[in-house]
Amino acid sequence: MISFRGRSIVSIRDMSQDDLTKVVETADLVKRGELSGFLNGKTVATLFFEPSTRTRLSFESAVFKSGGSVFGIANPKASSQSKGESFADSIRTVSGYCDVMVIRHPVEGAARMASELSGTPVVNAGDGANQHPTQTFLDLFTIKESLGRLDNLKIGMMGDLKYGRTVHSLTDALAMFNNELIFISPPSLKMPEHILKELDDANIRYRTISDLEEAGKCDLDILYVTRIQKERFGDPQEYEKVAGVYRITQDTINMLGKDIRVMHPLPRVDEIAEEVDSMPNAIYFTQAHNGIPTRQALLGLVTGGLN
Ligand code: CP
C-alpha cells in the first residue's frame, strides 16, 4: 500500500504513477465532500521566499478547510533572513514549529536542501525554474476531471518551456501515463535538453515546434499555456525579444479545435486574451480552484490524517 505519511514532496521525479494516481483520487474524494477534518490538531508552515497568490493562499485555505492551523512567511524581508540568517537555520528552526512545511524559493534545489535539514516533511511549492510538484497534482486532477482520463492524450505545452517549472513537473508526470506531448516555444525557450533526452530514453512521443499554426494540425486535447518568466531572464533584452510571442484569442481556439481545453497555471500576463475566459474551452480558473482539494489531499496524506 502506498503511504505518504512523513514523506517530503520535492519533485515529481521522486514519485511513481501510483503515487500520482493516489493524490488525484484522494483529491476527488475531498472535492466531493467525503473526507473532512483530517488536519485537526496539525500545524502547517508556509515559507514563501518568492511571490505567490494561488499557491500560498490555496495551501492556507486548504489547511483551514481541513481543520488545521497555518502560519508563515509571505514576505522574506519581514523575516530574520533580512538580518542575515541563513536559509538552513530558518529551516532548522521552523521545522520545530510545525507538522509540515511548504516552501517556495527562487533557488533550484532549495526544497531538496530543506527536506534534508528539516525534522518534518517539506512540500516544494516551487524552486526556481526546477519543479512545482503540487501545481502538477492540481493539473492532473483538472485534466482527469475535464477529460475523464490521464492517458492517451495529446497535450501541447506552450510558452516558456525553458524557465517554466510547471511544465517541467507536468512533463515528468504526463510521461508516466503514455501521452503524446507537443512542445511549442520560441527556439530560445525550448524544453531543456536533459528533459528531452529523458523522454527519448523512455520512448515518449513528443515534438518540438515554434509555430502555433503547426499546433493546429496536431489535434490537441489540451493546450497548456505558460507565461514568459520575465523574472528568470538575466538580460532584459533577451526577455523583450520573446515577450508577447504567442497570444491565444477566440480565433486561435477555433483554429486549434472546438473541443480543445485551455489550461494555464496562472498568473497570465497577455498570453491569453480575456475574450477566451468565457469560452467553455477555458478551464484555467477551475484549474486554479482545484488547488484547494488537491492540496488538502496532499497535506492529509503527508501528515497521516488520510491514508
Ligand atoms: N501557479 C502558481 O504557482 O501561481 P502563484 O505564483 O500565484 O502561486
PDB file of C-alpha atoms and ligand atoms in Angstrom:
ATOM      1  CA  MET A   1       0.000   0.000   0.000  1.00  0.00           C
ATOM      2  CA  ILE A   2       1.213   3.490  -0.877  1.00  0.00           C
ATOM      3  CA  SER A   3       1.986   5.648   2.142  1.00  0.00           C
ATOM      4  CA  PHE A   4       2.746   9.349   2.033  1.00  0.00           C
ATOM      5  CA  ARG A   5       2.961   9.736   5.816  1.00  0.00           C
ATOM      6  CA  GLY A   6       6.095  11.686   6.758  1.00  0.00           C
ATOM      7  CA  ARG A   7       7.257  11.989   3.126  1.00  0.00           C
ATOM      8  CA  SER A   8       8.684  15.194   1.713  1.00  0.00           C
ATOM      9  CA  ILE A   9       7.271  16.124  -1.695  1.00  0.00           C
ATOM     10  CA  VAL A  10      10.156  17.721  -3.570  1.00  0.00           C
ATOM     11  CA  SER A  11       9.956  16.551  -7.178  1.00  0.00           C
ATOM     12  CA  ILE A  12       7.634  14.604  -9.472  1.00  0.00           C
ATOM     13  CA  ARG A  13      10.773  12.615 -10.306  1.00  0.00           C
ATOM     14  CA  ASP A  14      10.625  11.068  -6.824  1.00  0.00           C
ATOM     15  CA  MET A  15       7.121   9.769  -7.463  1.00  0.00           C
ATOM     16  CA  SER A  16       5.532   6.831  -9.233  1.00  0.00           C
ATOM     17  CA  GLN A  17       2.435   6.675 -11.401  1.00  0.00           C
ATOM     18  CA  ASP A  18       0.642   5.045  -8.436  1.00  0.00           C
ATOM     19  CA  ASP A  19       1.646   7.969  -6.188  1.00  0.00           C
ATOM     20  CA  LEU A  20       0.195  10.489  -8.640  1.00  0.00           C
ATOM     21  CA  THR A  21      -2.992   8.490  -9.027  1.00  0.00           C
ATOM     22  CA  LYS A  22      -3.335   8.308  -5.252  1.00  0.00           C
ATOM     23  CA  VAL A  23      -3.165  12.103  -4.869  1.00  0.00           C
ATOM     24  CA  VAL A  24      -5.658  12.656  -7.706  1.00  0.00           C
ATOM     25  CA  GLU A  25      -8.109  10.067  -6.343  1.00  0.00           C
ATOM     26  CA  THR A  26      -7.851  11.431  -2.792  1.00  0.00           C
ATOM     27  CA  ALA A  27      -8.411  14.986  -4.066  1.00  0.00           C
ATOM     28  CA  ASP A  28     -11.539  13.748  -5.832  1.00  0.00           C
ATOM     29  CA  LEU A  29     -12.915  12.384  -2.537  1.00  0.00           C
ATOM     30  CA  VAL A  30     -12.076  15.680  -0.815  1.00  0.00           C
ATOM     31  CA  LYS A  31     -13.779  17.715  -3.541  1.00  0.00           C
ATOM     32  CA  ARG A  32     -16.874  15.514  -3.264  1.00  0.00           C
ATOM     33  CA  GLY A  33     -17.025  16.289   0.482  1.00  0.00           C
ATOM     34  CA  GLU A  34     -16.391  12.672   1.500  1.00  0.00           C
ATOM     35  CA  LEU A  35     -13.341  13.472   3.653  1.00  0.00           C
ATOM     36  CA  SER A  36     -13.115  16.258   6.237  1.00  0.00           C
ATOM     37  CA  GLY A  37     -11.426  17.279   9.493  1.00  0.00           C
ATOM     38  CA  PHE A  38      -8.282  15.327   8.681  1.00  0.00           C
ATOM     39  CA  LEU A  39      -5.876  18.126   9.650  1.00  0.00           C
ATOM     40  CA  ASN A  40      -7.386  18.591  13.127  1.00  0.00           C
ATOM     41  CA  GLY A  41      -4.542  19.389  15.537  1.00  0.00           C
ATOM     42  CA  LYS A  42      -1.981  19.765  12.708  1.00  0.00           C
ATOM     43  CA  THR A  43       0.054  22.900  12.075  1.00  0.00           C
ATOM     44  CA  VAL A  44       1.382  23.860   8.649  1.00  0.00           C
ATOM     45  CA  ALA A  45       4.061  26.492   7.976  1.00  0.00           C
ATOM     46  CA  THR A  46       4.127  28.262   4.592  1.00  0.00           C
ATOM     47  CA  LEU A  47       7.536  29.807   3.885  1.00  0.00           C
ATOM     48  CA  PHE A  48       7.447  31.838   0.662  1.00  0.00           C
ATOM     49  CA  PHE A  49      10.743  33.415  -0.364  1.00  0.00           C
ATOM     50  CA  GLU A  50       9.241  34.273  -3.788  1.00  0.00           C
ATOM     51  CA  PRO A  51       5.924  35.958  -4.659  1.00  0.00           C
ATOM     52  CA  SER A  52       2.757  33.881  -4.933  1.00  0.00           C
ATOM     53  CA  THR A  53      -1.006  34.314  -4.993  1.00  0.00           C
ATOM     54  CA  ARG A  54      -2.507  30.922  -5.855  1.00  0.00           C
ATOM     55  CA  THR A  55      -0.068  28.505  -4.269  1.00  0.00           C
ATOM     56  CA  ARG A  56       0.293  30.173  -0.878  1.00  0.00           C
ATOM     57  CA  LEU A  57      -3.340  31.169  -0.499  1.00  0.00           C
ATOM     58  CA  SER A  58      -4.722  27.835  -1.698  1.00  0.00           C
ATOM     59  CA  PHE A  59      -2.413  25.980   0.701  1.00  0.00           C
ATOM     60  CA  GLU A  60      -3.590  28.215   3.532  1.00  0.00           C
ATOM     61  CA  SER A  61      -7.237  27.813   2.570  1.00  0.00           C
ATOM     62  CA  ALA A  62      -6.706  24.054   2.276  1.00  0.00           C
ATOM     63  CA  VAL A  63      -5.395  23.914   5.858  1.00  0.00           C
ATOM     64  CA  PHE A  64      -8.332  25.919   7.248  1.00  0.00           C
ATOM     65  CA  LYS A  65     -10.875  23.839   5.329  1.00  0.00           C
ATOM     66  CA  SER A  66      -9.395  20.617   6.728  1.00  0.00           C
ATOM     67  CA  GLY A  67      -9.380  21.750  10.370  1.00  0.00           C
ATOM     68  CA  GLY A  68      -5.689  22.619  10.746  1.00  0.00           C
ATOM     69  CA  SER A  69      -3.745  25.748  11.659  1.00  0.00           C
ATOM     70  CA  VAL A  70      -1.375  27.626   9.388  1.00  0.00           C
ATOM     71  CA  PHE A  71       1.222  30.361   9.807  1.00  0.00           C
ATOM     72  CA  GLY A  72       4.139  31.519   7.726  1.00  0.00           C
ATOM     73  CA  ILE A  73       6.308  33.981   5.888  1.00  0.00           C
ATOM     74  CA  ALA A  74       4.830  35.750   2.866  1.00  0.00           C
ATOM     75  CA  ASN A  75       7.464  38.450   2.703  1.00  0.00           C
ATOM     76  CA  PRO A  76      11.067  37.363   3.370  1.00  0.00           C
ATOM     77  CA  LYS A  77      12.028  40.983   4.135  1.00  0.00           C
ATOM     78  CA  ALA A  78       9.871  40.707   7.269  1.00  0.00           C
ATOM     79  CA  SER A  79      11.747  37.575   8.426  1.00  0.00           C
ATOM     80  CA  SER A  80      15.150  37.215  10.088  1.00  0.00           C
ATOM     81  CA  GLN A  81      16.597  36.484   6.642  1.00  0.00           C
ATOM     82  CA  SER A  82      16.825  40.295   6.382  1.00  0.00           C
ATOM     83  CA  LYS A  83      19.124  40.216   9.460  1.00  0.00           C
ATOM     84  CA  GLY A  84      21.405  37.751   7.743  1.00  0.00           C
ATOM     85  CA  GLU A  85      20.013  34.434   8.982  1.00  0.00           C
ATOM     86  CA  SER A  86      20.861  31.563   6.649  1.00  0.00           C
ATOM     87  CA  PHE A  87      18.152  29.585   4.859  1.00  0.00           C
ATOM     88  CA  ALA A  88      19.418  26.466   6.640  1.00  0.00           C
ATOM     89  CA  ASP A  89      18.990  27.985  10.103  1.00  0.00           C
ATOM     90  CA  SER A  90      15.495  29.227   9.236  1.00  0.00           C
ATOM     91  CA  ILE A  91      14.510  25.698   8.173  1.00  0.00           C
ATOM     92  CA  ARG A  92      16.075  24.048  11.241  1.00  0.00           C
ATOM     93  CA  THR A  93      14.134  26.458  13.443  1.00  0.00           C
ATOM     94  CA  VAL A  94      10.722  26.361  11.742  1.00  0.00           C
ATOM     95  CA  SER A  95      10.787  22.566  11.482  1.00  0.00           C
ATOM     96  CA  GLY A  96      10.303  22.545  15.257  1.00  0.00           C
ATOM     97  CA  TYR A  97       7.184  24.709  14.979  1.00  0.00           C
ATOM     98  CA  CYS A  98       5.030  22.679  12.567  1.00  0.00           C
ATOM     99  CA  ASP A  99       3.957  19.270  11.302  1.00  0.00           C
ATOM    100  CA  VAL A 100       4.702  20.071   7.665  1.00  0.00           C
ATOM    101  CA  MET A 101       6.480  22.923   5.900  1.00  0.00           C
ATOM    102  CA  VAL A 102       5.526  24.320   2.479  1.00  0.00           C
ATOM    103  CA  ILE A 103       8.409  26.185   0.825  1.00  0.00           C
ATOM    104  CA  ARG A 104       8.797  28.349  -2.274  1.00  0.00           C
ATOM    105  CA  HIS A 105      12.268  29.598  -3.059  1.00  0.00           C
ATOM    106  CA  PRO A 106      13.969  31.147  -6.125  1.00  0.00           C
ATOM    107  CA  VAL A 107      16.964  28.790  -5.925  1.00  0.00           C
ATOM    108  CA  GLU A 108      16.743  25.394  -7.632  1.00  0.00           C
ATOM    109  CA  GLY A 109      17.307  22.662  -5.091  1.00  0.00           C
ATOM    110  CA  ALA A 110      16.246  24.758  -2.078  1.00  0.00           C
ATOM    111  CA  ALA A 111      13.323  22.458  -1.268  1.00  0.00           C
ATOM    112  CA  ARG A 112      15.568  19.389  -1.508  1.00  0.00           C
ATOM    113  CA  MET A 113      18.068  21.005   0.841  1.00  0.00           C
ATOM    114  CA  ALA A 114      15.265  21.947   3.242  1.00  0.00           C
ATOM    115  CA  SER A 115      13.944  18.375   3.226  1.00  0.00           C
ATOM    116  CA  GLU A 116      17.397  17.149   4.263  1.00  0.00           C
ATOM    117  CA  LEU A 117      17.620  19.658   7.121  1.00  0.00           C
ATOM    118  CA  SER A 118      14.063  19.526   8.410  1.00  0.00           C
ATOM    119  CA  GLY A 119      12.729  17.128  11.001  1.00  0.00           C
ATOM    120  CA  THR A 120       9.258  17.498   9.473  1.00  0.00           C
ATOM    121  CA  PRO A 121       8.134  16.842   5.889  1.00  0.00           C
ATOM    122  CA  VAL A 122       8.764  19.563   3.321  1.00  0.00           C
ATOM    123  CA  VAL A 123       6.478  20.280   0.368  1.00  0.00           C
ATOM    124  CA  ASN A 124       8.080  22.060  -2.576  1.00  0.00           C
ATOM    125  CA  ALA A 125       5.850  24.956  -3.688  1.00  0.00           C
ATOM    126  CA  GLY A 126       8.285  25.877  -6.491  1.00  0.00           C
ATOM    127  CA  ASP A 127      12.089  26.023  -6.558  1.00  0.00           C
ATOM    128  CA  GLY A 128      13.434  28.353  -9.212  1.00  0.00           C
ATOM    129  CA  ALA A 129      12.917  27.015 -12.722  1.00  0.00           C
ATOM    130  CA  ASN A 130      13.135  23.429 -11.496  1.00  0.00           C
ATOM    131  CA  GLN A 131       9.944  21.846 -10.152  1.00  0.00           C
ATOM    132  CA  HIS A 132       6.452  22.744  -8.931  1.00  0.00           C
ATOM    133  CA  PRO A 133       5.006  19.353  -7.980  1.00  0.00           C
ATOM    134  CA  THR A 134       1.822  20.500  -6.263  1.00  0.00           C
ATOM    135  CA  GLN A 135       0.906  22.505  -9.381  1.00  0.00           C
ATOM    136  CA  THR A 136       1.233  19.241 -11.275  1.00  0.00           C
ATOM    137  CA  PHE A 137      -1.102  17.453  -8.864  1.00  0.00           C
ATOM    138  CA  LEU A 138      -3.812  20.031  -9.471  1.00  0.00           C
ATOM    139  CA  ASP A 139      -3.106  19.996 -13.220  1.00  0.00           C
ATOM    140  CA  LEU A 140      -3.541  16.223 -13.327  1.00  0.00           C
ATOM    141  CA  PHE A 141      -6.687  16.466 -11.224  1.00  0.00           C
ATOM    142  CA  THR A 142      -8.108  19.066 -13.621  1.00  0.00           C
ATOM    143  CA  ILE A 143      -7.241  17.001 -16.704  1.00  0.00           C
ATOM    144  CA  LYS A 144      -8.902  13.917 -15.184  1.00  0.00           C
ATOM    145  CA  GLU A 145     -11.946  15.927 -14.139  1.00  0.00           C
ATOM    146  CA  SER A 146     -12.293  17.510 -17.570  1.00  0.00           C
ATOM    147  CA  LEU A 147     -11.421  14.616 -19.886  1.00  0.00           C
ATOM    148  CA  GLY A 148     -12.017  11.566 -17.683  1.00  0.00           C
ATOM    149  CA  ARG A 149      -8.535  10.140 -18.072  1.00  0.00           C
ATOM    150  CA  LEU A 150      -4.830  10.868 -17.736  1.00  0.00           C
ATOM    151  CA  ASP A 151      -3.551   8.715 -20.558  1.00  0.00           C
ATOM    152  CA  ASN A 152      -3.614   8.601 -24.361  1.00  0.00           C
ATOM    153  CA  LEU A 153      -3.948  12.363 -24.669  1.00  0.00           C
ATOM    154  CA  LYS A 154      -2.263  14.846 -26.972  1.00  0.00           C
ATOM    155  CA  ILE A 155      -1.092  17.707 -24.837  1.00  0.00           C
ATOM    156  CA  GLY A 156       0.512  20.896 -26.101  1.00  0.00           C
ATOM    157  CA  MET A 157       2.649  22.970 -23.757  1.00  0.00           C
ATOM    158  CA  MET A 158       3.260  26.482 -24.989  1.00  0.00           C
ATOM    159  CA  GLY A 159       5.371  29.473 -23.995  1.00  0.00           C
ATOM    160  CA  ASP A 160       8.377  29.495 -21.706  1.00  0.00           C
ATOM    161  CA  LEU A 161       9.408  25.856 -21.594  1.00  0.00           C
ATOM    162  CA  LYS A 162      12.958  26.713 -20.547  1.00  0.00           C
ATOM    163  CA  TYR A 163      12.270  28.510 -17.278  1.00  0.00           C
ATOM    164  CA  GLY A 164       8.712  27.312 -16.577  1.00  0.00           C
ATOM    165  CA  ARG A 165       8.855  24.933 -13.621  1.00  0.00           C
ATOM    166  CA  THR A 166       5.190  23.965 -14.037  1.00  0.00           C
ATOM    167  CA  VAL A 167       5.837  22.443 -17.460  1.00  0.00           C
ATOM    168  CA  HIS A 168       8.939  20.631 -16.225  1.00  0.00           C
ATOM    169  CA  SER A 169       6.975  18.914 -13.464  1.00  0.00           C
ATOM    170  CA  LEU A 170       3.975  18.291 -15.707  1.00  0.00           C
ATOM    171  CA  THR A 171       6.135  16.713 -18.416  1.00  0.00           C
ATOM    172  CA  ASP A 172       7.628  14.323 -15.854  1.00  0.00           C
ATOM    173  CA  ALA A 173       4.127  13.335 -14.754  1.00  0.00           C
ATOM    174  CA  LEU A 174       2.448  13.022 -18.159  1.00  0.00           C
ATOM    175  CA  ALA A 175       5.349  10.906 -19.386  1.00  0.00           C
ATOM    176  CA  MET A 176       4.278   8.245 -16.864  1.00  0.00           C
ATOM    177  CA  PHE A 177       0.804   7.963 -18.451  1.00  0.00           C
ATOM    178  CA  ASN A 178       1.520   7.229 -22.128  1.00  0.00           C
ATOM    179  CA  ASN A 179       0.655  10.627 -23.591  1.00  0.00           C
ATOM    180  CA  GLU A 180       1.942  12.478 -26.655  1.00  0.00           C
ATOM    181  CA  LEU A 181       3.496  15.848 -25.901  1.00  0.00           C
ATOM    182  CA  ILE A 182       3.837  18.789 -28.287  1.00  0.00           C
ATOM    183  CA  PHE A 183       6.196  21.499 -27.060  1.00  0.00           C
ATOM    184  CA  ILE A 184       5.502  24.918 -28.608  1.00  0.00           C
ATOM    185  CA  SER A 185       8.047  27.629 -27.860  1.00  0.00           C
ATOM    186  CA  PRO A 186      10.474  30.060 -29.445  1.00  0.00           C
ATOM    187  CA  PRO A 187      13.816  28.269 -30.046  1.00  0.00           C
ATOM    188  CA  SER A 188      15.443  30.223 -27.200  1.00  0.00           C
ATOM    189  CA  LEU A 189      12.834  28.946 -24.703  1.00  0.00           C
ATOM    190  CA  LYS A 190      12.828  25.262 -25.655  1.00  0.00           C
ATOM    191  CA  MET A 191      12.289  22.499 -23.134  1.00  0.00           C
ATOM    192  CA  PRO A 192      15.716  21.796 -21.556  1.00  0.00           C
ATOM    193  CA  GLU A 193      17.783  19.181 -23.389  1.00  0.00           C
ATOM    194  CA  HIS A 194      18.104  16.948 -20.321  1.00  0.00           C
ATOM    195  CA  ILE A 195      14.303  16.598 -20.162  1.00  0.00           C
ATOM    196  CA  LEU A 196      14.057  15.880 -23.903  1.00  0.00           C
ATOM    197  CA  LYS A 197      16.799  13.270 -23.557  1.00  0.00           C
ATOM    198  CA  GLU A 198      14.892  11.549 -20.784  1.00  0.00           C
ATOM    199  CA  LEU A 199      11.781  11.463 -22.974  1.00  0.00           C
ATOM    200  CA  ASP A 200      13.881   9.972 -25.778  1.00  0.00           C
ATOM    201  CA  ASP A 201      15.336   7.351 -23.445  1.00  0.00           C
ATOM    202  CA  ALA A 202      11.843   6.393 -22.260  1.00  0.00           C
ATOM    203  CA  ASN A 203      10.413   6.318 -25.816  1.00  0.00           C
ATOM    204  CA  ILE A 204       7.852   9.004 -25.021  1.00  0.00           C
ATOM    205  CA  ARG A 205       6.311  10.545 -28.166  1.00  0.00           C
ATOM    206  CA  TYR A 206       6.930  14.270 -28.422  1.00  0.00           C
ATOM    207  CA  ARG A 207       7.520  17.062 -30.946  1.00  0.00           C
ATOM    208  CA  THR A 208       9.091  20.482 -30.537  1.00  0.00           C
ATOM    209  CA  ILE A 209       7.669  23.265 -32.732  1.00  0.00           C
ATOM    210  CA  SER A 210       7.696  27.048 -32.663  1.00  0.00           C
ATOM    211  CA  ASP A 211       4.753  27.830 -34.935  1.00  0.00           C
ATOM    212  CA  LEU A 212       1.335  27.894 -33.268  1.00  0.00           C
ATOM    213  CA  GLU A 213      -0.335  27.268 -36.667  1.00  0.00           C
ATOM    214  CA  GLU A 214       1.524  23.962 -36.758  1.00  0.00           C
ATOM    215  CA  ALA A 215      -0.125  23.041 -33.438  1.00  0.00           C
ATOM    216  CA  GLY A 216      -3.481  23.411 -35.221  1.00  0.00           C
ATOM    217  CA  LYS A 217      -2.634  20.270 -37.206  1.00  0.00           C
ATOM    218  CA  CYS A 218      -1.860  18.225 -34.087  1.00  0.00           C
ATOM    219  CA  ASP A 219      -5.462  17.580 -32.922  1.00  0.00           C
ATOM    220  CA  LEU A 220      -4.604  18.594 -29.360  1.00  0.00           C
ATOM    221  CA  ASP A 221      -6.813  17.631 -26.422  1.00  0.00           C
ATOM    222  CA  ILE A 222      -5.219  20.259 -24.196  1.00  0.00           C
ATOM    223  CA  LEU A 223      -3.195  23.398 -24.725  1.00  0.00           C
ATOM    224  CA  TYR A 224      -1.261  24.257 -21.553  1.00  0.00           C
ATOM    225  CA  VAL A 225      -0.218  27.889 -21.876  1.00  0.00           C
ATOM    226  CA  THR A 226       2.534  29.437 -19.779  1.00  0.00           C
ATOM    227  CA  ARG A 227       3.771  32.943 -19.070  1.00  0.00           C
ATOM    228  CA  ILE A 228       7.229  34.002 -20.230  1.00  0.00           C
ATOM    229  CA  GLN A 229       9.088  34.026 -16.890  1.00  0.00           C
ATOM    230  CA  LYS A 230      10.455  37.576 -17.016  1.00  0.00           C
ATOM    231  CA  GLU A 231      11.994  37.309 -13.547  1.00  0.00           C
ATOM    232  CA  ARG A 232      14.309  34.459 -14.629  1.00  0.00           C
ATOM    233  CA  PHE A 233      15.969  36.267 -17.560  1.00  0.00           C
ATOM    234  CA  GLY A 234      19.460  37.534 -16.784  1.00  0.00           C
ATOM    235  CA  ASP A 235      19.304  40.009 -19.692  1.00  0.00           C
ATOM    236  CA  PRO A 236      16.123  42.155 -20.053  1.00  0.00           C
ATOM    237  CA  GLN A 237      16.798  42.495 -23.802  1.00  0.00           C
ATOM    238  CA  GLU A 238      16.527  38.729 -24.184  1.00  0.00           C
ATOM    239  CA  TYR A 239      13.111  38.906 -22.499  1.00  0.00           C
ATOM    240  CA  GLU A 240      11.959  41.685 -24.838  1.00  0.00           C
ATOM    241  CA  LYS A 241      12.840  39.506 -27.850  1.00  0.00           C
ATOM    242  CA  VAL A 242      10.282  36.839 -26.812  1.00  0.00           C
ATOM    243  CA  ALA A 243       7.691  38.814 -24.808  1.00  0.00           C
ATOM    244  CA  GLY A 244       4.268  38.556 -26.440  1.00  0.00           C
ATOM    245  CA  VAL A 245       5.422  35.959 -28.966  1.00  0.00           C
ATOM    246  CA  TYR A 246       2.187  33.967 -28.564  1.00  0.00           C
ATOM    247  CA  ARG A 247      -1.302  35.212 -27.776  1.00  0.00           C
ATOM    248  CA  ILE A 248      -4.325  32.930 -27.568  1.00  0.00           C
ATOM    249  CA  THR A 249      -7.557  34.524 -28.793  1.00  0.00           C
ATOM    250  CA  GLN A 250     -11.003  33.158 -29.662  1.00  0.00           C
ATOM    251  CA  ASP A 251      -9.771  32.796 -33.240  1.00  0.00           C
ATOM    252  CA  THR A 252      -6.798  30.729 -32.061  1.00  0.00           C
ATOM    253  CA  ILE A 253      -9.109  28.378 -30.146  1.00  0.00           C
ATOM    254  CA  ASN A 254     -11.267  27.922 -33.247  1.00  0.00           C
ATOM    255  CA  MET A 255      -8.122  27.167 -35.262  1.00  0.00           C
ATOM    256  CA  LEU A 256      -6.892  24.624 -32.692  1.00  0.00           C
ATOM    257  CA  GLY A 257     -10.200  22.740 -32.500  1.00  0.00           C
ATOM    258  CA  LYS A 258     -13.555  23.371 -30.860  1.00  0.00           C
ATOM    259  CA  ASP A 259     -13.095  20.734 -28.120  1.00  0.00           C
ATOM    260  CA  ILE A 260      -9.634  21.767 -27.001  1.00  0.00           C
ATOM    261  CA  ARG A 261      -9.217  22.582 -23.285  1.00  0.00           C
ATOM    262  CA  VAL A 262      -7.038  25.558 -22.474  1.00  0.00           C
ATOM    263  CA  MET A 263      -5.106  25.410 -19.210  1.00  0.00           C
ATOM    264  CA  HIS A 264      -2.665  27.865 -17.619  1.00  0.00           C
ATOM    265  CA  PRO A 265      -1.014  27.683 -14.182  1.00  0.00           C
ATOM    266  CA  LEU A 266      -1.508  31.473 -13.894  1.00  0.00           C
ATOM    267  CA  PRO A 267      -0.648  34.262 -13.388  1.00  0.00           C
ATOM    268  CA  ARG A 268      -1.119  35.283 -17.009  1.00  0.00           C
ATOM    269  CA  VAL A 269       0.215  38.486 -18.472  1.00  0.00           C
ATOM    270  CA  ASP A 270      -1.052  38.796 -22.047  1.00  0.00           C
ATOM    271  CA  GLU A 271      -0.637  35.284 -23.472  1.00  0.00           C
ATOM    272  CA  ILE A 272      -4.385  34.535 -23.260  1.00  0.00           C
ATOM    273  CA  ALA A 273      -6.816  37.285 -24.289  1.00  0.00           C
ATOM    274  CA  GLU A 274      -9.596  37.885 -21.752  1.00  0.00           C
ATOM    275  CA  GLU A 275     -12.148  37.173 -24.510  1.00  0.00           C
ATOM    276  CA  VAL A 276     -11.173  33.485 -24.150  1.00  0.00           C
ATOM    277  CA  ASP A 277     -12.274  33.367 -20.487  1.00  0.00           C
ATOM    278  CA  SER A 278     -15.958  32.997 -21.342  1.00  0.00           C
ATOM    279  CA  MET A 279     -15.400  30.118 -23.780  1.00  0.00           C
ATOM    280  CA  PRO A 280     -16.195  26.605 -22.486  1.00  0.00           C
ATOM    281  CA  ASN A 281     -12.654  25.655 -23.558  1.00  0.00           C
ATOM    282  CA  ALA A 282     -11.118  27.873 -20.855  1.00  0.00           C
ATOM    283  CA  ILE A 283     -10.608  25.796 -17.714  1.00  0.00           C
ATOM    284  CA  TYR A 284      -7.761  27.745 -16.111  1.00  0.00           C
ATOM    285  CA  PHE A 285      -9.781  29.274 -13.285  1.00  0.00           C
ATOM    286  CA  THR A 286     -11.323  25.896 -12.459  1.00  0.00           C
ATOM    287  CA  GLN A 287      -7.740  24.609 -12.528  1.00  0.00           C
ATOM    288  CA  ALA A 288      -6.649  27.283 -10.016  1.00  0.00           C
ATOM    289  CA  HIS A 289      -9.604  26.477  -7.753  1.00  0.00           C
ATOM    290  CA  ASN A 290      -8.711  22.778  -7.856  1.00  0.00           C
ATOM    291  CA  GLY A 291      -5.606  23.768  -5.910  1.00  0.00           C
ATOM    292  CA  ILE A 292      -7.722  23.603  -2.768  1.00  0.00           C
ATOM    293  CA  PRO A 293      -8.919  19.956  -2.750  1.00  0.00           C
ATOM    294  CA  THR A 294      -5.627  18.808  -4.234  1.00  0.00           C
ATOM    295  CA  ARG A 295      -3.529  20.496  -1.559  1.00  0.00           C
ATOM    296  CA  GLN A 296      -5.973  19.385   1.139  1.00  0.00           C
ATOM    297  CA  ALA A 297      -5.480  15.814  -0.050  1.00  0.00           C
ATOM    298  CA  LEU A 298      -1.712  16.094  -0.157  1.00  0.00           C
ATOM    299  CA  LEU A 299      -1.424  17.609   3.323  1.00  0.00           C
ATOM    300  CA  GLY A 300      -3.786  14.963   4.696  1.00  0.00           C
ATOM    301  CA  LEU A 301      -1.688  12.194   3.180  1.00  0.00           C
ATOM    302  CA  VAL A 302       1.668  13.622   4.301  1.00  0.00           C
ATOM    303  CA  THR A 303       0.532  14.274   7.886  1.00  0.00           C
ATOM    304  CA  GLY A 304      -1.128  10.861   8.155  1.00  0.00           C
ATOM    305  CA  GLY A 305      -4.634  12.333   8.585  1.00  0.00           C
ATOM    306  CA  LEU A 306      -5.556  10.484   5.405  1.00  0.00           C
ATOM    307  CA  ASN A 307      -4.391   7.116   4.140  1.00  0.00           C
TER     308      ASN A 307
HETATM  309  N1   CP B   1       0.517  28.775 -10.377  1.00  0.00           N
HETATM  310  C1   CP B   1       1.229  29.403  -9.425  1.00  0.00           C
HETATM  311  O1   CP B   1       2.208  28.879  -8.909  1.00  0.00           O
HETATM  312  O2   CP B   1       0.745  30.634  -9.093  1.00  0.00           O
HETATM  313  P1   CP B   1       1.352  31.579  -7.978  1.00  0.00           P
HETATM  314  O3   CP B   1       2.721  32.004  -8.432  1.00  0.00           O
HETATM  315  O4   CP B   1       0.386  32.737  -7.885  1.00  0.00           O
HETATM  316  O5   CP B   1       1.450  30.805  -6.696  1.00  0.00           O
END
